[in-house]
């Protein structure tokens, strides 16, 4: 789904988000603390070992997440500065230990860790769907270090993303770095984006220090990045969460525009839309509390570090009261202009969830039933072995009848227990032998 230049206004929009990708996007703040103290950021707490959450709690949260049945799972691990969490690699290993799940991991970092950290990381996860976004914060960044990380990532065939935080009062530095990074892009493969700084209590208002000329430059530069084609673009694209798009009243669907365009042109104002949170997103805070999205309109549901996740409560509809989405993590949440469309979609997801739960219960029951049959067979085998040592036939038969586990004789399909037990023995050890032994069973029954 490519970016388009279709001209429309927010009043033309009837839907925004994603309802096509059966993906769960997990926006997870691993820790709140950071080694930077950027003037525009909420993460002002200093790093402290006392504030790190124990790894076992995070593992428990991972187990809870995977109880939700989805085609794929897109984790975004962030902070604070997540790379300073001492058990980060252990957490990643545990997530990827779910071999039967389609998993991608996206780590947002300021890139301040030393080059050895990144070398070890790229080496360890060379064959995994995991990568970084390096956020460039001009109040602290060391440009040469960022360039070294880009070059190192390419050595390991890792495609990373450089997110340039367009500081509203450091335009000269922003433009200089942007030009340098474009030159580097000619020889190395990575993605680039320009991110505007947001302000306000919910960080959903464009920083008022921007002037029109600066915003114009950001818009034009973003269009250049999105349309630029590089000959050396030979690394796999980054896998992230569901891609958001617009549907319009005139029937034009699946329209994508650049994020900065959407912010500057006020196309993220979904006030009075109906947001279906929790369907494809879950927000986990640093203390383990979780909810249906980042937005302040969503209430805390529980604590995923200690509680069983309540997916039914995740599925809820809220009426938007903000003038802009506060976080990119919420952009994929389905947002409908009309309440009846939101209810219809939410009910559909709930029905699918119920069917999934019932199917899971049925599968577990079948597994349990099979285990019981195997236990019965093994128990009877032990009884037969013990009975063999009893010298008198009458006593042997009495011993068997007293201790052997017999099927319920009232069920029609279990009126020939010897045959059932024999089949169980064959199925448990070698299912392919049943046809070969079937004639012998007929002879036995005839006798």
PDB file of N, CA and C in Angstrom, residues 2 17 45 53 66 91 106 110 115 127 143 147 152 192 206 251 274 293 301-302 368 371 387-388 421-422 434:
ATOM      1  N   UNK A   2       0.965   1.930  -1.137  1.00  0.00           N
ATOM      2  CA  UNK A   2       1.888   3.048  -1.282  1.00  0.00           C
ATOM      3  C   UNK A   2       1.227   4.371  -0.888  1.00  0.00           C
ATOM      4  N   UNK A  17      -7.494   3.691   9.929  1.00  0.00           N
ATOM      5  CA  UNK A  17      -6.941   2.587  10.710  1.00  0.00           C
ATOM      6  C   UNK A  17      -6.618   1.416   9.816  1.00  0.00           C
ATOM      7  N   UNK A  45      12.808  10.881  33.938  1.00  0.00           N
ATOM      8  CA  UNK A  45      13.326  10.155  35.097  1.00  0.00           C
ATOM      9  C   UNK A  45      14.708   9.579  34.800  1.00  0.00           C
ATOM     10  N   UNK A  53      11.975  -3.645  36.047  1.00  0.00           N
ATOM     11  CA  UNK A  53      11.018  -4.725  36.312  1.00  0.00           C
ATOM     12  C   UNK A  53      11.709  -6.071  36.165  1.00  0.00           C
ATOM     13  N   UNK A  66       0.339 -14.024  23.993  1.00  0.00           N
ATOM     14  CA  UNK A  66       0.183 -15.083  23.006  1.00  0.00           C
ATOM     15  C   UNK A  66      -1.052 -15.935  23.231  1.00  0.00           C
ATOM     16  N   UNK A  91      14.620 -11.020  27.314  1.00  0.00           N
ATOM     17  CA  UNK A  91      13.211 -10.844  26.956  1.00  0.00           C
ATOM     18  C   UNK A  91      12.986 -11.164  25.482  1.00  0.00           C
ATOM     19  N   UNK A 106      10.377  -4.517  17.061  1.00  0.00           N
ATOM     20  CA  UNK A 106      10.828  -3.206  16.634  1.00  0.00           C
ATOM     21  C   UNK A 106      11.265  -2.452  17.888  1.00  0.00           C
ATOM     22  N   UNK A 110      17.556   5.732  21.290  1.00  0.00           N
ATOM     23  CA  UNK A 110      18.275   6.949  20.899  1.00  0.00           C
ATOM     24  C   UNK A 110      19.675   6.631  20.363  1.00  0.00           C
ATOM     25  N   UNK A 115      29.119   0.884  20.509  1.00  0.00           N
ATOM     26  CA  UNK A 115      29.072   0.119  19.262  1.00  0.00           C
ATOM     27  C   UNK A 115      29.142  -1.379  19.526  1.00  0.00           C
ATOM     28  N   UNK A 127      19.366 -13.477  11.812  1.00  0.00           N
ATOM     29  CA  UNK A 127      18.337 -14.157  11.031  1.00  0.00           C
ATOM     30  C   UNK A 127      16.926 -13.951  11.532  1.00  0.00           C
ATOM     31  N   UNK A 143      26.724  12.391  16.045  1.00  0.00           N
ATOM     32  CA  UNK A 143      26.437  12.019  14.660  1.00  0.00           C
ATOM     33  C   UNK A 143      27.340  10.893  14.156  1.00  0.00           C
ATOM     34  N   UNK A 147      26.298   7.220  12.436  1.00  0.00           N
ATOM     35  CA  UNK A 147      26.789   6.752  11.135  1.00  0.00           C
ATOM     36  C   UNK A 147      27.457   5.376  11.272  1.00  0.00           C
ATOM     37  N   UNK A 152      27.405  -0.586  10.450  1.00  0.00           N
ATOM     38  CA  UNK A 152      27.461  -1.894  11.091  1.00  0.00           C
ATOM     39  C   UNK A 152      26.214  -2.711  10.762  1.00  0.00           C
ATOM     40  N   UNK A 192      14.541   6.486   6.283  1.00  0.00           N
ATOM     41  CA  UNK A 192      14.636   7.825   6.877  1.00  0.00           C
ATOM     42  C   UNK A 192      13.225   8.390   7.047  1.00  0.00           C
ATOM     43  N   UNK A 206       0.712  20.008  17.622  1.00  0.00           N
ATOM     44  CA  UNK A 206       1.964  20.359  16.968  1.00  0.00           C
ATOM     45  C   UNK A 206       2.648  21.500  17.733  1.00  0.00           C
ATOM     46  N   UNK A 251     -16.038   6.801  -1.775  1.00  0.00           N
ATOM     47  CA  UNK A 251     -15.740   5.431  -2.173  1.00  0.00           C
ATOM     48  C   UNK A 251     -14.270   5.141  -2.402  1.00  0.00           C
ATOM     49  N   UNK A 274     -15.526   7.044  16.280  1.00  0.00           N
ATOM     50  CA  UNK A 274     -15.677   5.942  17.223  1.00  0.00           C
ATOM     51  C   UNK A 274     -14.517   4.964  17.039  1.00  0.00           C
ATOM     52  N   UNK A 293      -5.164   1.017  24.025  1.00  0.00           N
ATOM     53  CA  UNK A 293      -4.386   1.906  23.166  1.00  0.00           C
ATOM     54  C   UNK A 293      -3.655   2.921  24.013  1.00  0.00           C
ATOM     55  N   UNK A 301      -7.107  -1.509  32.179  1.00  0.00           N
ATOM     56  CA  UNK A 301      -7.930  -2.713  32.332  1.00  0.00           C
ATOM     57  C   UNK A 301      -7.445  -3.572  33.490  1.00  0.00           C
ATOM     58  N   UNK A 302      -6.133  -3.698  33.617  1.00  0.00           N
ATOM     59  CA  UNK A 302      -5.564  -4.539  34.661  1.00  0.00           C
ATOM     60  C   UNK A 302      -4.053  -4.469  34.612  1.00  0.00           C
ATOM     61  N   UNK A 368      -6.868 -33.745  26.172  1.00  0.00           N
ATOM     62  CA  UNK A 368      -7.070 -34.335  27.490  1.00  0.00           C
ATOM     63  C   UNK A 368      -7.689 -35.725  27.376  1.00  0.00           C
ATOM     64  N   UNK A 371      -5.145 -38.137  26.261  1.00  0.00           N
ATOM     65  CA  UNK A 371      -4.216 -38.447  27.360  1.00  0.00           C
ATOM     66  C   UNK A 371      -4.832 -39.448  28.335  1.00  0.00           C
ATOM     67  N   UNK A 387      -0.433 -59.393  36.740  1.00  0.00           N
ATOM     68  CA  UNK A 387      -1.280 -60.597  36.775  1.00  0.00           C
ATOM     69  C   UNK A 387      -0.550 -61.817  36.248  1.00  0.00           C
ATOM     70  N   UNK A 388       0.367 -61.616  35.361  1.00  0.00           N
ATOM     71  CA  UNK A 388       1.110 -62.726  34.755  1.00  0.00           C
ATOM     72  C   UNK A 388       1.821 -63.568  35.813  1.00  0.00           C
ATOM     73  N   UNK A 421      -9.072 -51.412  23.350  1.00  0.00           N
ATOM     74  CA  UNK A 421      -7.752 -51.361  23.982  1.00  0.00           C
ATOM     75  C   UNK A 421      -6.673 -51.695  22.968  1.00  0.00           C
ATOM     76  N   UNK A 422      -6.954 -52.689  22.122  1.00  0.00           N
ATOM     77  CA  UNK A 422      -5.970 -53.067  21.110  1.00  0.00           C
ATOM     78  C   UNK A 422      -5.717 -51.917  20.148  1.00  0.00           C
ATOM     79  N   UNK A 434      -2.340 -50.547  12.283  1.00  0.00           N
ATOM     80  CA  UNK A 434      -3.717 -50.960  12.590  1.00  0.00           C
ATOM     81  C   UNK A 434      -4.341 -51.784  11.466  1.00  0.00           C
TER      82      UNK A 434
END
